[in-house]
Short mmCIF file of N, CA and C in Angstrom, two decimals:
data_model
loop_
_atom_site.label_atom_id
_atom_site.label_comp_id
_atom_site.label_asym_id
_atom_site.label_seq_id
_atom_site.Cartn_x
_atom_site.Cartn_y
_atom_site.Cartn_z
N MET A 1 -15.68 34.22 -41.21
CA MET A 1 -16.50 33.95 -42.38
C MET A 1 -17.81 34.64 -42.62
N SER A 2 -17.87 35.33 -43.61
CA SER A 2 -19.16 36.16 -43.67
C SER A 2 -20.27 35.38 -44.45
N ILE A 3 -21.48 35.33 -43.76
CA ILE A 3 -22.42 34.67 -44.35
C ILE A 3 -23.52 35.65 -45.00
N PRO A 4 -23.76 35.44 -46.26
CA PRO A 4 -24.57 36.40 -47.08
C PRO A 4 -25.99 36.47 -46.51
N THR A 5 -26.50 37.59 -46.43
CA THR A 5 -27.78 37.82 -45.76
C THR A 5 -28.90 37.87 -46.80
N ASP A 6 -28.58 37.66 -48.20
CA ASP A 6 -29.51 37.83 -49.12
C ASP A 6 -30.08 36.39 -49.64
N ARG A 7 -29.87 35.40 -48.59
CA ARG A 7 -30.47 34.06 -48.99
C ARG A 7 -30.91 33.45 -47.74
N GLN A 8 -31.36 32.20 -47.78
CA GLN A 8 -31.64 31.47 -46.54
C GLN A 8 -30.92 30.16 -46.54
N TYR A 9 -31.00 29.45 -45.42
CA TYR A 9 -30.10 28.40 -45.16
C TYR A 9 -30.92 27.13 -44.53
N THR A 10 -30.15 26.00 -44.62
CA THR A 10 -30.67 24.82 -44.02
C THR A 10 -29.74 24.34 -42.89
N ALA A 11 -30.33 23.56 -41.93
CA ALA A 11 -29.50 22.98 -40.92
C ALA A 11 -28.40 22.05 -41.37
N GLU A 12 -28.64 21.52 -42.64
CA GLU A 12 -27.63 20.58 -43.35
C GLU A 12 -26.62 21.45 -44.20
N HIS A 13 -26.54 22.67 -44.11
CA HIS A 13 -25.59 23.66 -44.68
C HIS A 13 -25.77 23.96 -46.17
N GLU A 14 -26.98 23.88 -46.65
CA GLU A 14 -27.22 24.25 -47.97
C GLU A 14 -27.70 25.74 -47.79
N TRP A 15 -27.49 26.51 -48.94
CA TRP A 15 -28.16 27.83 -48.98
C TRP A 15 -29.14 27.81 -50.18
N VAL A 16 -30.12 28.73 -50.18
CA VAL A 16 -31.02 28.80 -51.18
C VAL A 16 -31.38 30.32 -51.27
N GLN A 17 -31.47 30.67 -52.64
CA GLN A 17 -31.80 31.98 -53.02
C GLN A 17 -32.97 32.01 -53.71
N LEU A 18 -34.11 32.66 -53.29
CA LEU A 18 -35.47 32.55 -54.09
C LEU A 18 -35.58 33.69 -54.90
N ASP A 19 -36.16 33.49 -56.08
CA ASP A 19 -36.31 34.55 -57.04
C ASP A 19 -37.47 34.17 -57.94
N ALA A 20 -38.64 34.77 -57.82
CA ALA A 20 -39.70 34.64 -58.59
C ALA A 20 -40.07 33.12 -58.87
N GLY A 21 -40.15 32.41 -57.67
CA GLY A 21 -40.59 30.95 -57.88
C GLY A 21 -39.59 30.00 -58.34
N THR A 22 -38.20 30.53 -58.32
CA THR A 22 -37.06 29.64 -58.59
C THR A 22 -36.22 29.76 -57.45
N ALA A 23 -35.70 28.69 -57.07
CA ALA A 23 -34.68 28.56 -55.92
C ALA A 23 -33.36 28.09 -56.66
N THR A 24 -32.26 29.00 -56.30
CA THR A 24 -31.01 28.58 -56.72
C THR A 24 -30.38 28.03 -55.48
N VAL A 25 -29.66 26.83 -55.53
CA VAL A 25 -29.21 26.13 -54.32
C VAL A 25 -27.64 25.86 -54.44
N GLY A 26 -27.04 25.85 -53.26
CA GLY A 26 -25.63 25.59 -53.08
C GLY A 26 -25.39 25.15 -51.74
N VAL A 27 -24.09 24.88 -51.49
CA VAL A 27 -23.60 24.59 -50.11
C VAL A 27 -22.88 25.73 -49.58
N THR A 28 -22.77 25.84 -48.26
CA THR A 28 -22.19 27.09 -47.72
C THR A 28 -20.74 26.95 -47.39
N ALA A 29 -20.07 27.99 -47.27
CA ALA A 29 -18.64 28.08 -47.01
C ALA A 29 -18.28 27.17 -45.86
N TYR A 30 -19.15 27.25 -44.76
CA TYR A 30 -18.88 26.48 -43.56
C TYR A 30 -18.88 24.95 -43.96
N ALA A 31 -19.71 24.50 -44.90
CA ALA A 31 -19.71 23.12 -45.36
C ALA A 31 -18.48 22.81 -46.31
N THR A 32 -18.04 23.68 -47.06
CA THR A 32 -17.00 23.42 -47.84
C THR A 32 -15.59 23.27 -47.15
N ASP A 33 -15.52 24.15 -46.03
CA ASP A 33 -14.49 24.09 -44.99
C ASP A 33 -14.46 22.76 -44.48
N ALA A 34 -15.57 22.27 -43.90
CA ALA A 34 -15.62 20.92 -43.33
C ALA A 34 -15.36 19.91 -44.08
N LEU A 35 -15.72 20.00 -45.40
CA LEU A 35 -15.56 18.88 -46.34
C LEU A 35 -14.10 18.85 -46.89
N GLY A 36 -13.40 19.96 -46.99
CA GLY A 36 -12.18 19.99 -47.66
C GLY A 36 -12.31 20.21 -49.21
N ASP A 37 -11.47 19.78 -49.98
CA ASP A 37 -11.45 20.00 -51.36
C ASP A 37 -12.42 19.08 -52.08
N VAL A 38 -13.52 19.78 -52.65
CA VAL A 38 -14.61 19.04 -53.41
C VAL A 38 -13.95 18.59 -54.74
N VAL A 39 -14.16 17.21 -54.94
CA VAL A 39 -13.70 16.76 -56.17
C VAL A 39 -14.72 15.97 -57.06
N TYR A 40 -15.95 16.00 -56.58
CA TYR A 40 -17.08 15.37 -57.48
C TYR A 40 -18.50 15.74 -56.92
N LEU A 41 -19.19 15.92 -57.83
CA LEU A 41 -20.55 16.35 -57.52
C LEU A 41 -21.64 15.35 -58.35
N ASP A 42 -22.58 14.81 -57.58
CA ASP A 42 -23.65 14.02 -58.16
C ASP A 42 -24.98 14.77 -57.90
N LEU A 43 -25.25 15.54 -58.81
CA LEU A 43 -26.56 16.30 -58.76
C LEU A 43 -27.71 15.79 -59.46
N PRO A 44 -28.98 16.16 -58.99
CA PRO A 44 -30.24 15.58 -59.49
C PRO A 44 -30.36 16.10 -60.97
N ALA A 45 -30.99 15.23 -61.72
CA ALA A 45 -31.18 15.47 -63.11
C ALA A 45 -32.25 16.55 -63.33
N VAL A 46 -32.07 17.30 -64.48
CA VAL A 46 -33.03 18.30 -64.77
C VAL A 46 -34.44 17.57 -65.00
N GLY A 47 -35.40 18.15 -64.54
CA GLY A 47 -36.85 17.50 -64.70
C GLY A 47 -37.08 16.48 -63.58
N SER A 48 -36.28 16.13 -62.60
CA SER A 48 -36.48 15.36 -61.59
C SER A 48 -37.19 16.20 -60.38
N GLU A 49 -37.94 15.52 -59.63
CA GLU A 49 -38.63 15.98 -58.53
C GLU A 49 -37.73 15.90 -57.31
N VAL A 50 -37.63 17.01 -56.49
CA VAL A 50 -37.01 17.05 -55.10
C VAL A 50 -37.81 17.33 -54.26
N VAL A 51 -37.70 16.87 -52.97
CA VAL A 51 -38.45 17.05 -51.81
C VAL A 51 -37.71 17.75 -50.59
N ALA A 52 -38.26 18.88 -50.06
CA ALA A 52 -37.58 19.65 -49.01
C ALA A 52 -37.18 18.67 -47.95
N GLY A 53 -35.83 18.86 -47.53
CA GLY A 53 -35.34 18.09 -46.40
C GLY A 53 -34.93 16.66 -46.82
N GLN A 54 -35.09 16.22 -48.05
CA GLN A 54 -34.77 14.93 -48.46
C GLN A 54 -33.50 14.97 -49.21
N PRO A 55 -32.66 13.82 -49.30
CA PRO A 55 -31.41 13.82 -50.04
C PRO A 55 -31.80 13.86 -51.59
N CYS A 56 -30.94 14.53 -52.22
CA CYS A 56 -31.15 14.66 -53.67
C CYS A 56 -29.85 14.59 -54.55
N GLY A 57 -28.74 14.39 -53.87
CA GLY A 57 -27.50 14.21 -54.56
C GLY A 57 -26.30 13.97 -53.64
N GLU A 58 -25.07 14.04 -54.13
CA GLU A 58 -23.95 13.81 -53.20
C GLU A 58 -22.91 14.91 -53.67
N ILE A 59 -22.07 15.15 -52.76
CA ILE A 59 -20.78 16.03 -52.80
C ILE A 59 -19.65 15.18 -52.08
N GLU A 60 -18.75 15.02 -52.93
CA GLU A 60 -17.53 14.19 -52.56
C GLU A 60 -16.39 15.04 -52.47
N SER A 61 -15.62 14.86 -51.42
CA SER A 61 -14.42 15.66 -51.24
C SER A 61 -13.31 14.69 -50.95
N THR A 62 -11.98 15.30 -50.75
CA THR A 62 -10.85 14.41 -50.34
C THR A 62 -11.08 13.79 -49.09
N LYS A 63 -11.97 14.22 -48.19
CA LYS A 63 -12.25 13.75 -46.85
C LYS A 63 -13.40 12.70 -46.77
N SER A 64 -14.42 13.05 -47.51
CA SER A 64 -15.61 12.17 -47.32
C SER A 64 -16.74 12.50 -48.40
N VAL A 65 -17.66 11.61 -48.52
CA VAL A 65 -18.93 11.89 -49.31
C VAL A 65 -20.17 12.27 -48.45
N SER A 66 -20.75 13.33 -48.74
CA SER A 66 -21.89 13.81 -47.93
C SER A 66 -23.05 14.02 -48.85
N GLU A 67 -24.24 13.70 -48.35
CA GLU A 67 -25.39 13.93 -49.02
C GLU A 67 -25.77 15.37 -49.32
N LEU A 68 -26.51 15.72 -50.49
CA LEU A 68 -26.93 16.98 -50.58
C LEU A 68 -28.56 16.94 -50.38
N TYR A 69 -29.00 17.90 -49.57
CA TYR A 69 -30.45 18.08 -49.22
C TYR A 69 -31.17 19.11 -49.89
N SER A 70 -32.32 18.94 -50.50
CA SER A 70 -32.90 19.96 -50.98
C SER A 70 -33.55 20.92 -50.07
N PRO A 71 -33.57 22.16 -50.08
CA PRO A 71 -34.21 22.99 -49.20
C PRO A 71 -35.66 23.29 -49.51
N VAL A 72 -36.02 22.84 -50.70
CA VAL A 72 -37.31 23.18 -51.27
C VAL A 72 -37.95 21.91 -52.06
N THR A 73 -39.19 21.94 -52.18
CA THR A 73 -39.83 20.89 -52.91
C THR A 73 -40.07 21.36 -54.33
N GLY A 74 -39.89 20.63 -55.25
CA GLY A 74 -40.18 21.15 -56.51
C GLY A 74 -39.49 20.30 -57.68
N THR A 75 -39.34 20.98 -58.92
CA THR A 75 -38.69 20.30 -60.05
C THR A 75 -37.38 20.89 -60.40
N ILE A 76 -36.40 20.17 -60.58
CA ILE A 76 -34.94 20.73 -60.98
C ILE A 76 -35.22 21.34 -62.46
N SER A 77 -34.80 22.54 -62.43
CA SER A 77 -35.06 23.33 -63.71
C SER A 77 -33.57 23.49 -64.36
N ARG A 78 -32.45 23.36 -63.61
CA ARG A 78 -31.19 23.39 -64.29
C ARG A 78 -30.13 23.00 -63.31
N ILE A 79 -29.06 22.66 -63.74
CA ILE A 79 -27.83 22.31 -62.88
C ILE A 79 -26.65 23.11 -63.30
N ASN A 80 -25.75 23.25 -62.48
CA ASN A 80 -24.51 23.99 -62.74
C ASN A 80 -23.51 23.13 -63.46
N ASP A 81 -23.60 22.82 -64.66
CA ASP A 81 -22.62 22.01 -65.52
C ASP A 81 -21.13 22.33 -65.26
N ALA A 82 -20.86 23.70 -65.09
CA ALA A 82 -19.52 24.22 -65.00
C ALA A 82 -18.97 23.61 -63.60
N ALA A 83 -19.82 23.47 -62.49
CA ALA A 83 -19.45 23.08 -61.20
C ALA A 83 -19.28 21.47 -61.32
N VAL A 84 -20.09 20.88 -62.17
CA VAL A 84 -19.87 19.34 -62.30
C VAL A 84 -18.51 19.05 -62.91
N GLU A 85 -18.23 19.83 -64.01
CA GLU A 85 -16.95 19.65 -64.68
C GLU A 85 -15.75 20.15 -63.93
N ALA A 86 -15.80 21.22 -63.01
CA ALA A 86 -14.73 21.61 -62.25
C ALA A 86 -15.26 21.84 -60.84
N PRO A 87 -15.36 20.64 -60.06
CA PRO A 87 -15.93 20.89 -58.72
C PRO A 87 -15.33 21.80 -57.69
N GLU A 88 -14.05 22.08 -57.97
CA GLU A 88 -13.26 23.07 -57.11
C GLU A 88 -13.79 24.49 -56.98
N VAL A 89 -14.71 24.79 -58.02
CA VAL A 89 -15.33 26.03 -57.90
C VAL A 89 -16.30 26.22 -56.72
N VAL A 90 -16.77 25.11 -56.28
CA VAL A 90 -17.65 25.02 -55.05
C VAL A 90 -16.75 25.53 -53.69
N ASN A 91 -15.49 25.10 -53.61
CA ASN A 91 -14.72 25.67 -52.68
C ASN A 91 -14.26 27.20 -52.85
N ALA A 92 -13.96 27.40 -54.16
CA ALA A 92 -13.56 28.76 -54.39
C ALA A 92 -14.59 29.82 -54.23
N ASP A 93 -15.84 29.56 -54.68
CA ASP A 93 -16.90 30.55 -54.68
C ASP A 93 -18.21 29.87 -54.36
N PRO A 94 -18.40 29.38 -53.10
CA PRO A 94 -19.54 28.55 -52.80
C PRO A 94 -20.93 29.44 -52.97
N TYR A 95 -20.91 30.66 -52.77
CA TYR A 95 -22.04 31.60 -52.98
C TYR A 95 -22.25 32.28 -54.22
N GLY A 96 -21.35 31.96 -55.13
CA GLY A 96 -21.54 32.50 -56.46
C GLY A 96 -21.53 31.44 -57.52
N GLU A 97 -20.23 31.36 -58.18
CA GLU A 97 -20.11 30.47 -59.40
C GLU A 97 -20.28 28.98 -58.94
N GLY A 98 -20.13 28.71 -57.69
CA GLY A 98 -20.23 27.39 -57.06
C GLY A 98 -21.62 26.97 -56.82
N TRP A 99 -22.83 27.55 -57.33
CA TRP A 99 -24.05 27.12 -56.95
C TRP A 99 -24.27 25.73 -57.52
N LEU A 100 -25.11 25.10 -57.15
CA LEU A 100 -25.27 23.58 -57.53
C LEU A 100 -26.48 23.35 -58.52
N PHE A 101 -27.69 23.75 -58.17
CA PHE A 101 -28.92 23.54 -58.93
C PHE A 101 -29.97 24.50 -58.65
N ALA A 102 -30.91 24.54 -59.73
CA ALA A 102 -32.04 25.50 -59.45
C ALA A 102 -33.39 24.69 -59.47
N VAL A 103 -34.24 25.03 -58.69
CA VAL A 103 -35.55 24.21 -58.59
C VAL A 103 -36.75 25.24 -58.80
N THR A 104 -37.72 24.72 -59.59
CA THR A 104 -38.93 25.48 -59.76
C THR A 104 -39.80 25.04 -58.45
N VAL A 105 -40.10 25.93 -57.66
CA VAL A 105 -40.39 25.79 -56.30
C VAL A 105 -42.05 25.56 -56.22
N GLU A 106 -42.31 24.41 -55.42
CA GLU A 106 -43.76 24.16 -55.06
C GLU A 106 -43.92 24.52 -53.68
N ALA A 107 -42.85 24.15 -52.83
CA ALA A 107 -42.95 24.62 -51.45
C ALA A 107 -41.62 24.61 -50.79
N GLU A 108 -41.56 25.58 -49.71
CA GLU A 108 -40.24 25.72 -49.05
C GLU A 108 -40.26 24.79 -47.81
N GLY A 109 -38.99 24.25 -47.55
CA GLY A 109 -38.81 23.55 -46.36
C GLY A 109 -38.54 24.43 -45.11
N PRO A 110 -38.22 23.95 -43.97
CA PRO A 110 -37.79 24.86 -42.90
C PRO A 110 -36.42 25.58 -43.26
N LEU A 111 -36.44 26.81 -43.31
CA LEU A 111 -35.20 27.47 -43.64
C LEU A 111 -34.87 28.56 -42.48
N LEU A 112 -33.61 28.81 -42.44
CA LEU A 112 -32.98 29.81 -41.54
C LEU A 112 -32.46 31.09 -42.19
N ASP A 113 -32.71 32.14 -41.51
CA ASP A 113 -32.03 33.38 -42.13
C ASP A 113 -30.57 33.34 -41.66
N ALA A 114 -29.83 34.28 -42.18
CA ALA A 114 -28.35 34.37 -41.97
C ALA A 114 -27.97 34.40 -40.49
N GLU A 115 -28.77 35.28 -39.66
CA GLU A 115 -28.48 35.23 -38.35
C GLU A 115 -28.70 33.99 -37.55
N ALA A 116 -29.83 33.17 -37.91
CA ALA A 116 -30.08 31.99 -37.26
C ALA A 116 -28.94 30.90 -37.66
N TYR A 117 -28.60 31.01 -39.01
CA TYR A 117 -27.61 30.03 -39.47
C TYR A 117 -26.18 30.30 -38.82
N THR A 118 -25.92 31.70 -38.58
CA THR A 118 -24.66 31.91 -37.88
C THR A 118 -24.65 31.36 -36.59
N ALA A 119 -25.80 31.49 -35.84
CA ALA A 119 -25.93 31.05 -34.52
C ALA A 119 -25.84 29.46 -34.56
N LEU A 120 -26.38 28.72 -35.54
CA LEU A 120 -26.23 27.28 -35.53
C LEU A 120 -24.73 26.89 -35.75
N THR A 121 -24.05 27.68 -36.56
CA THR A 121 -22.51 27.17 -36.75
C THR A 121 -21.54 27.95 -35.86
N ASP A 122 -22.15 28.66 -34.88
CA ASP A 122 -21.27 29.51 -34.02
C ASP A 122 -20.14 30.21 -34.75
N GLN A 123 -20.51 30.89 -35.76
CA GLN A 123 -19.53 31.77 -36.56
C GLN A 123 -19.72 33.21 -36.13
N GLY A 124 -20.52 33.43 -35.14
CA GLY A 124 -20.68 34.96 -34.88
C GLY A 124 -19.69 35.57 -34.04
#
């Protein structure tokens, strides 16, 4: 499984792509493999505040319900309505169309580069 090097990761298996003060957030392919088929997303509301390392939503699969953690502190600027309506896109394209939400960043939490995340998940 290839881990994109153009973003950073959390130990909770979220990815974050930072661009001019905005962070786009999703879950990794490692997470979707562990979860199984994603069937429901409970994402934070636009305008709500999130705190790095704190739960901010849920992802439900045929196997379990897991909390989503924000990799950054800031304000939710948009959510991926297409993924909410068709959660299977998270499994099909976790690093692209399956992104979850975007945050106007005030501060970053502890983040890993692709190499460190690969080591964490023993995918090397």
